[in-house]
């Protein structure tokens, strides 16, 4: 199983209008109705799966999006994706990660790994 996450920075970017603007813009992330979605390959390498989620009320920073991707990737590597469905565990992880600004992959991935290990995965 493989799981990845798409996230837009602003709520409007996850609308059809955002997709239209993104199609002509120079964005390095997905916009449009699938801009906020989880995607994965389930059971077999040729069975794609995706689900959209609702964007939060405020905008996400690039660091937030990076840490979200790192969290999903590290939980996938640890075969602990079920933690995303545990509100207490996920709330504790978000509380530890949300005040952090991480732009470098090495420091962000290390921080996410430390949070996962401290909360138990």
Tab-separated table of N, CA and C in Angstrom:
chain	number	residue	atom	x	y	z
A	1	UNK	N	0.838	-1.182	0.000
A	1	UNK	CA	0.000	0.000	0.000
A	1	UNK	C	0.877	1.238	0.000
A	2	UNK	N	0.457	2.227	-0.693
A	2	UNK	CA	1.167	3.497	-0.769
A	2	UNK	C	0.140	4.594	-0.597
A	3	UNK	N	0.455	5.633	0.158
A	3	UNK	CA	-0.472	6.736	0.383
A	3	UNK	C	0.273	8.043	0.253
A	4	UNK	N	-0.336	8.995	-0.411
A	4	UNK	CA	0.231	10.329	-0.546
A	4	UNK	C	-0.873	11.352	-0.330
A	5	UNK	N	-0.489	12.570	-0.098
A	5	UNK	CA	-1.473	13.620	0.177
A	5	UNK	C	-1.205	14.819	-0.725
A	6	UNK	N	-2.276	15.424	-1.191
A	6	UNK	CA	-2.214	16.676	-1.940
A	6	UNK	C	-2.834	17.742	-1.055
A	7	UNK	N	-2.261	18.912	-0.981
A	7	UNK	CA	-2.818	19.994	-0.179
A	7	UNK	C	-2.576	21.317	-0.886
A	8	UNK	N	-3.583	22.157	-0.881
A	8	UNK	CA	-3.424	23.506	-1.413
A	8	UNK	C	-3.132	24.448	-0.253
A	9	UNK	N	-2.562	25.586	-0.552
A	9	UNK	CA	-2.240	26.545	0.490
A	9	UNK	C	-3.464	27.350	0.914
A	10	UNK	N	-4.290	27.721	-0.054
A	10	UNK	CA	-5.486	28.527	0.201
A	10	UNK	C	-6.730	27.726	-0.180
A	11	UNK	N	-7.816	27.976	0.526
A	11	UNK	CA	-9.066	27.251	0.300
A	11	UNK	C	-9.554	27.394	-1.148
A	12	UNK	N	-9.476	28.588	-1.719
A	12	UNK	CA	-9.997	28.821	-3.066
A	12	UNK	C	-9.238	28.014	-4.123
A	13	UNK	N	-7.993	27.625	-3.824
A	13	UNK	CA	-7.214	26.858	-4.793
A	13	UNK	C	-7.773	25.445	-4.995
A	14	UNK	N	-8.601	24.965	-4.053
A	14	UNK	CA	-9.195	23.627	-4.157
A	14	UNK	C	-10.576	23.665	-4.813
A	15	UNK	N	-10.890	24.744	-5.504
A	15	UNK	CA	-12.169	24.865	-6.211
A	15	UNK	C	-11.933	24.709	-7.715
A	16	UNK	N	-13.020	24.648	-8.463
A	16	UNK	CA	-12.880	24.575	-9.927
A	16	UNK	C	-12.161	25.802	-10.463
A	17	UNK	N	-12.476	26.972	-9.893
A	17	UNK	CA	-11.806	28.202	-10.310
A	17	UNK	C	-10.306	28.114	-10.038
A	18	UNK	N	-9.946	27.576	-8.864
A	18	UNK	CA	-8.532	27.398	-8.539
A	18	UNK	C	-7.847	26.474	-9.528
A	19	UNK	N	-8.556	25.424	-9.957
A	19	UNK	CA	-8.012	24.511	-10.957
A	19	UNK	C	-7.794	25.198	-12.288
A	20	UNK	N	-8.729	26.066	-12.662
A	20	UNK	CA	-8.610	26.811	-13.912
A	20	UNK	C	-7.400	27.742	-13.854
A	21	UNK	N	-7.281	28.471	-12.752
A	21	UNK	CA	-6.150	29.382	-12.587
A	21	UNK	C	-4.842	28.582	-12.534
A	22	UNK	N	-4.836	27.458	-11.819
A	22	UNK	CA	-3.644	26.632	-11.707
A	22	UNK	C	-3.203	26.030	-13.025
A	23	UNK	N	-4.171	25.758	-13.910
A	23	UNK	CA	-3.831	25.177	-15.210
A	23	UNK	C	-3.012	26.148	-16.057
A	24	UNK	N	-3.196	27.432	-15.825
A	24	UNK	CA	-2.463	28.430	-16.594
A	24	UNK	C	-1.328	29.062	-15.809
A	25	UNK	N	-1.249	28.720	-14.531
A	25	UNK	CA	-0.231	29.311	-13.672
A	25	UNK	C	1.033	28.480	-13.626
A	26	UNK	N	1.897	28.878	-12.762
A	26	UNK	CA	3.180	28.215	-12.607
A	26	UNK	C	3.254	27.607	-11.209
A	27	UNK	N	2.310	26.733	-10.875
A	27	UNK	CA	2.289	26.146	-9.541
A	27	UNK	C	3.007	24.804	-9.550
A	28	UNK	N	3.645	24.465	-8.432
A	28	UNK	CA	4.324	23.190	-8.290
A	28	UNK	C	3.477	22.203	-7.495
A	29	UNK	N	2.233	22.548	-7.223
A	29	UNK	CA	1.325	21.675	-6.496
A	29	UNK	C	0.001	21.627	-7.248
A	30	UNK	N	-0.816	20.652	-6.902
A	30	UNK	CA	-2.077	20.465	-7.611
A	30	UNK	C	-3.131	21.440	-7.109
A	31	UNK	N	-3.886	21.998	-8.037
A	31	UNK	CA	-5.010	22.859	-7.701
A	31	UNK	C	-6.277	22.226	-8.268
A	32	UNK	N	-7.392	22.838	-7.986
A	32	UNK	CA	-8.667	22.305	-8.472
A	32	UNK	C	-9.313	21.407	-7.435
A	33	UNK	N	-10.363	20.714	-7.843
A	33	UNK	CA	-11.155	19.933	-6.901
A	33	UNK	C	-10.379	18.788	-6.263
A	34	UNK	N	-9.318	18.320	-6.892
A	34	UNK	CA	-8.487	17.275	-6.299
A	34	UNK	C	-7.268	17.850	-5.580
A	35	UNK	N	-7.234	19.159	-5.411
A	35	UNK	CA	-6.095	19.805	-4.755
A	35	UNK	C	-5.917	19.376	-3.319
A	36	UNK	N	-7.017	19.075	-2.636
A	36	UNK	CA	-6.964	18.558	-1.265
A	36	UNK	C	-7.478	17.126	-1.316
A	37	UNK	N	-6.564	16.192	-1.417
A	37	UNK	CA	-6.982	14.796	-1.527
A	37	UNK	C	-5.892	13.857	-1.027
A	38	UNK	N	-6.334	12.688	-0.637
A	38	UNK	CA	-5.430	11.593	-0.323
A	38	UNK	C	-5.467	10.657	-1.512
A	39	UNK	N	-4.327	10.154	-1.901
A	39	UNK	CA	-4.242	9.235	-3.040
A	39	UNK	C	-3.360	8.064	-2.671
A	40	UNK	N	-3.693	6.932	-3.222
A	40	UNK	CA	-2.887	5.776	-2.911
A	40	UNK	C	-3.069	4.649	-3.890
A	41	UNK	N	-2.242	3.650	-3.728
A	41	UNK	CA	-2.346	2.406	-4.479
A	41	UNK	C	-2.649	1.318	-3.459
A	42	UNK	N	-3.773	0.675	-3.620
A	42	UNK	CA	-4.239	-0.297	-2.639
A	42	UNK	C	-4.207	-1.712	-3.186
A	43	UNK	N	-3.896	-2.654	-2.316
A	43	UNK	CA	-3.968	-4.090	-2.562
A	43	UNK	C	-3.129	-4.584	-3.731
A	44	UNK	N	-3.085	-3.833	-4.764
A	44	UNK	CA	-2.373	-4.241	-5.970
A	44	UNK	C	-1.805	-2.974	-6.596
A	45	UNK	N	-0.695	-3.068	-7.200
A	45	UNK	CA	-0.048	-1.869	-7.720
A	45	UNK	C	-0.854	-1.138	-8.792
A	46	UNK	N	-1.908	-1.767	-9.307
A	46	UNK	CA	-2.679	-1.108	-10.357
A	46	UNK	C	-4.067	-0.707	-9.892
A	47	UNK	N	-4.298	-0.629	-8.584
A	47	UNK	CA	-5.604	-0.239	-8.077
A	47	UNK	C	-5.510	1.140	-7.411
A	48	UNK	N	-5.651	2.212	-8.194
A	48	UNK	CA	-5.550	3.552	-7.611
A	48	UNK	C	-6.789	3.890	-6.775
A	49	UNK	N	-6.589	4.701	-5.744
A	49	UNK	CA	-7.656	5.133	-4.846
A	49	UNK	C	-7.418	6.592	-4.513
A	50	UNK	N	-8.482	7.367	-4.403
A	50	UNK	CA	-8.347	8.755	-3.954
A	50	UNK	C	-9.638	9.206	-3.287
A	51	UNK	N	-9.491	10.141	-2.391
A	51	UNK	CA	-10.634	10.741	-1.698
A	51	UNK	C	-10.292	12.204	-1.435
A	52	UNK	N	-11.270	13.061	-1.639
A	52	UNK	CA	-11.070	14.488	-1.383
A	52	UNK	C	-11.382	14.776	0.075
A	53	UNK	N	-10.751	15.800	0.616
A	53	UNK	CA	-11.070	16.256	1.964
A	53	UNK	C	-11.294	17.758	1.926
A	54	UNK	N	-11.924	18.273	2.961
A	54	UNK	CA	-12.255	19.692	3.032
A	54	UNK	C	-11.064	20.470	3.554
A	55	UNK	N	-10.801	21.582	2.925
A	55	UNK	CA	-9.700	22.448	3.328
A	55	UNK	C	-10.043	23.131	4.649
A	56	UNK	N	-9.053	23.361	5.466
A	56	UNK	CA	-9.225	24.051	6.732
A	56	UNK	C	-9.638	25.497	6.502
A	57	UNK	N	-10.127	26.157	7.529
A	57	UNK	CA	-10.624	27.533	7.399
A	57	UNK	C	-9.527	28.559	7.127
A	58	UNK	N	-8.296	28.275	7.522
A	58	UNK	CA	-7.230	29.244	7.274
A	58	UNK	C	-6.262	28.679	6.243
A	59	UNK	N	-5.319	29.489	5.809
A	59	UNK	CA	-4.398	28.998	4.779
A	59	UNK	C	-3.272	28.184	5.411
A	60	UNK	N	-2.718	27.268	4.629
A	60	UNK	CA	-1.582	26.466	5.050
A	60	UNK	C	-0.315	27.117	4.533
A	61	UNK	N	0.725	27.068	5.330
A	61	UNK	CA	2.022	27.541	4.856
A	61	UNK	C	2.706	26.403	4.100
A	62	UNK	N	3.725	26.730	3.377
A	62	UNK	CA	4.492	25.695	2.688
A	62	UNK	C	5.072	24.691	3.671
A	63	UNK	N	5.460	25.164	4.843
A	63	UNK	CA	5.999	24.280	5.869
A	63	UNK	C	4.933	23.296	6.351
A	64	UNK	N	3.696	23.775	6.535
A	64	UNK	CA	2.603	22.879	6.942
A	64	UNK	C	2.405	21.769	5.914
A	65	UNK	N	2.381	22.130	4.648
A	65	UNK	CA	2.170	21.141	3.584
A	65	UNK	C	3.325	20.146	3.561
A	66	UNK	N	4.540	20.642	3.701
A	66	UNK	CA	5.714	19.769	3.728
A	66	UNK	C	5.630	18.782	4.883
A	67	UNK	N	5.307	19.260	6.091
A	67	UNK	CA	5.224	18.391	7.267
A	67	UNK	C	4.080	17.389	7.151
A	68	UNK	N	2.972	17.801	6.557
A	68	UNK	CA	1.861	16.872	6.328
A	68	UNK	C	2.291	15.738	5.412
A	69	UNK	N	2.954	16.076	4.329
A	69	UNK	CA	3.461	15.050	3.410
A	69	UNK	C	4.459	14.135	4.106
A	70	UNK	N	5.339	14.707	4.916
A	70	UNK	CA	6.333	13.904	5.630
A	70	UNK	C	5.662	12.978	6.641
A	71	UNK	N	4.625	13.466	7.320
A	71	UNK	CA	3.910	12.642	8.292
A	71	UNK	C	3.252	11.439	7.615
A	72	UNK	N	2.567	11.680	6.527
A	72	UNK	CA	1.909	10.582	5.804
A	72	UNK	C	2.949	9.602	5.269
A	73	UNK	N	4.045	10.118	4.707
A	73	UNK	CA	5.082	9.255	4.154
A	73	UNK	C	5.736	8.401	5.247
A	74	UNK	N	6.072	9.022	6.386
A	74	UNK	CA	6.727	8.289	7.471
A	74	UNK	C	5.792	7.256	8.094
A	75	UNK	N	4.501	7.582	8.232
A	75	UNK	CA	3.547	6.601	8.751
A	75	UNK	C	3.372	5.450	7.771
A	76	UNK	N	3.408	5.752	6.490
A	76	UNK	CA	3.314	4.703	5.478
A	76	UNK	C	4.523	3.784	5.552
A	77	UNK	N	5.715	4.366	5.676
A	77	UNK	CA	6.934	3.564	5.783
A	77	UNK	C	6.918	2.680	7.030
A	78	UNK	N	6.320	3.193	8.116
A	78	UNK	CA	6.251	2.444	9.372
A	78	UNK	C	5.069	1.471	9.399
A	79	UNK	N	4.314	1.437	8.301
A	79	UNK	CA	3.109	0.603	8.221
A	79	UNK	C	2.169	0.901	9.386
A	80	UNK	N	2.012	2.207	9.661
A	80	UNK	CA	1.176	2.658	10.771
A	80	UNK	C	0.164	3.709	10.319
A	81	UNK	N	-0.329	3.574	9.086
A	81	UNK	CA	-1.283	4.552	8.571
A	81	UNK	C	-2.580	4.585	9.365
A	82	UNK	N	-2.859	3.532	10.140
A	82	UNK	CA	-4.066	3.525	10.960
A	82	UNK	C	-4.047	4.645	12.004
A	83	UNK	N	-2.875	5.174	12.319
A	83	UNK	CA	-2.776	6.290	13.266
A	83	UNK	C	-3.507	7.533	12.757
A	84	UNK	N	-3.624	7.676	11.445
A	84	UNK	CA	-4.347	8.825	10.884
A	84	UNK	C	-5.830	8.782	11.251
A	85	UNK	N	-6.336	7.619	11.598
A	85	UNK	CA	-7.729	7.467	11.999
A	85	UNK	C	-7.950	7.550	13.496
A	86	UNK	N	-6.898	7.754	14.260
A	86	UNK	CA	-6.991	7.863	15.708
A	86	UNK	C	-6.974	9.342	16.085
A	87	UNK	N	-8.124	9.915	16.477
A	87	UNK	CA	-8.174	11.368	16.737
A	87	UNK	C	-7.219	11.838	17.830
A	88	UNK	N	-7.030	11.046	18.875
A	88	UNK	CA	-6.122	11.464	19.951
A	88	UNK	C	-4.679	11.480	19.473
A	89	UNK	N	-4.280	10.422	18.779
A	89	UNK	CA	-2.905	10.342	18.299
A	89	UNK	C	-2.648	11.456	17.290
A	90	UNK	N	-3.551	11.607	16.335
A	90	UNK	CA	-3.368	12.620	15.300
A	90	UNK	C	-3.381	14.021	15.896
A	91	UNK	N	-4.267	14.274	16.867
A	91	UNK	CA	-4.304	15.580	17.527
A	91	UNK	C	-3.003	15.896	18.240
A	92	UNK	N	-2.434	14.884	18.904
A	92	UNK	CA	-1.152	15.082	19.591
A	92	UNK	C	-0.037	15.352	18.586
A	93	UNK	N	-0.045	14.630	17.470
A	93	UNK	CA	0.981	14.837	16.441
A	93	UNK	C	0.872	16.234	15.840
A	94	UNK	N	-0.342	16.662	15.543
A	94	UNK	CA	-0.548	17.997	14.967
A	94	UNK	C	-0.133	19.071	15.972
A	95	UNK	N	-0.456	18.873	17.244
A	95	UNK	CA	-0.077	19.850	18.271
A	95	UNK	C	1.445	20.006	18.347
A	96	UNK	N	2.174	18.917	18.163
A	96	UNK	CA	3.632	18.993	18.219
A	96	UNK	C	4.234	19.579	16.938
A	97	UNK	N	3.588	19.327	15.797
A	97	UNK	CA	4.159	19.756	14.518
A	97	UNK	C	3.712	21.150	14.069
A	98	UNK	N	2.530	21.596	14.478
A	98	UNK	CA	1.988	22.849	13.945
A	98	UNK	C	2.812	24.099	14.276
A	99	UNK	N	3.447	24.211	15.436
A	99	UNK	CA	4.232	25.431	15.671
A	99	UNK	C	5.600	25.436	14.990
A	100	UNK	N	5.958	24.338	14.352
A	100	UNK	CA	7.294	24.189	13.765
A	100	UNK	C	7.318	24.719	12.341
A	101	UNK	N	8.429	25.331	11.981
A	101	UNK	CA	8.672	25.721	10.598
A	101	UNK	C	9.848	24.894	10.100
A	102	UNK	N	9.581	24.054	9.116
A	102	UNK	CA	10.637	23.182	8.581
A	102	UNK	C	10.611	23.260	7.064
A	103	UNK	N	11.711	23.709	6.486
A	103	UNK	CA	11.804	23.810	5.033
A	103	UNK	C	12.762	22.799	4.438
A	104	UNK	N	13.708	22.356	5.226
A	104	UNK	CA	14.691	21.405	4.715
A	104	UNK	C	14.201	19.984	4.938
A	105	UNK	N	14.268	19.152	3.917
A	105	UNK	CA	13.804	17.770	4.074
A	105	UNK	C	14.455	17.036	5.235
A	106	UNK	N	15.753	17.234	5.430
A	106	UNK	CA	16.438	16.492	6.495
A	106	UNK	C	15.875	16.847	7.867
A	107	UNK	N	15.725	18.124	8.163
A	107	UNK	CA	15.222	18.517	9.483
A	107	UNK	C	13.738	18.201	9.634
A	108	UNK	N	12.948	18.417	8.595
A	108	UNK	CA	11.519	18.118	8.668
A	108	UNK	C	11.243	16.637	8.834
A	109	UNK	N	11.925	15.817	8.063
A	109	UNK	CA	11.746	14.363	8.173
A	109	UNK	C	12.209	13.848	9.532
A	110	UNK	N	13.309	14.392	10.038
A	110	UNK	CA	13.814	13.985	11.349
A	110	UNK	C	12.811	14.360	12.445
A	111	UNK	N	12.261	15.576	12.358
A	111	UNK	CA	11.288	16.022	13.343
A	111	UNK	C	10.035	15.145	13.319
A	112	UNK	N	9.528	14.854	12.142
A	112	UNK	CA	8.345	13.998	12.020
A	112	UNK	C	8.637	12.610	12.579
A	113	UNK	N	9.804	12.068	12.276
A	113	UNK	CA	10.181	10.756	12.804
A	113	UNK	C	10.225	10.780	14.328
A	114	UNK	N	10.775	11.854	14.911
A	114	UNK	CA	10.828	11.972	16.364
A	114	UNK	C	9.433	12.034	16.978
A	115	UNK	N	8.520	12.766	16.334
A	115	UNK	CA	7.151	12.864	16.833
A	115	UNK	C	6.469	11.510	16.775
A	116	UNK	N	6.629	10.793	15.674
A	116	UNK	CA	6.024	9.469	15.537
A	116	UNK	C	6.569	8.530	16.609
A	117	UNK	N	7.868	8.549	16.830
A	117	UNK	CA	8.468	7.671	17.839
A	117	UNK	C	8.034	8.043	19.243
A	118	UNK	N	7.919	9.346	19.526
A	118	UNK	CA	7.522	9.773	20.875
A	118	UNK	C	6.068	9.429	21.182
A	119	UNK	N	5.223	9.417	20.163
A	119	UNK	CA	3.806	9.095	20.371
A	119	UNK	C	3.514	7.618	20.209
A	120	UNK	N	4.479	6.893	19.682
A	120	UNK	CA	4.292	5.445	19.461
A	120	UNK	C	3.519	5.192	18.186
A	121	UNK	N	4.115	4.424	17.312
A	121	UNK	CA	3.443	4.106	16.039
A	121	UNK	C	3.467	2.629	15.768
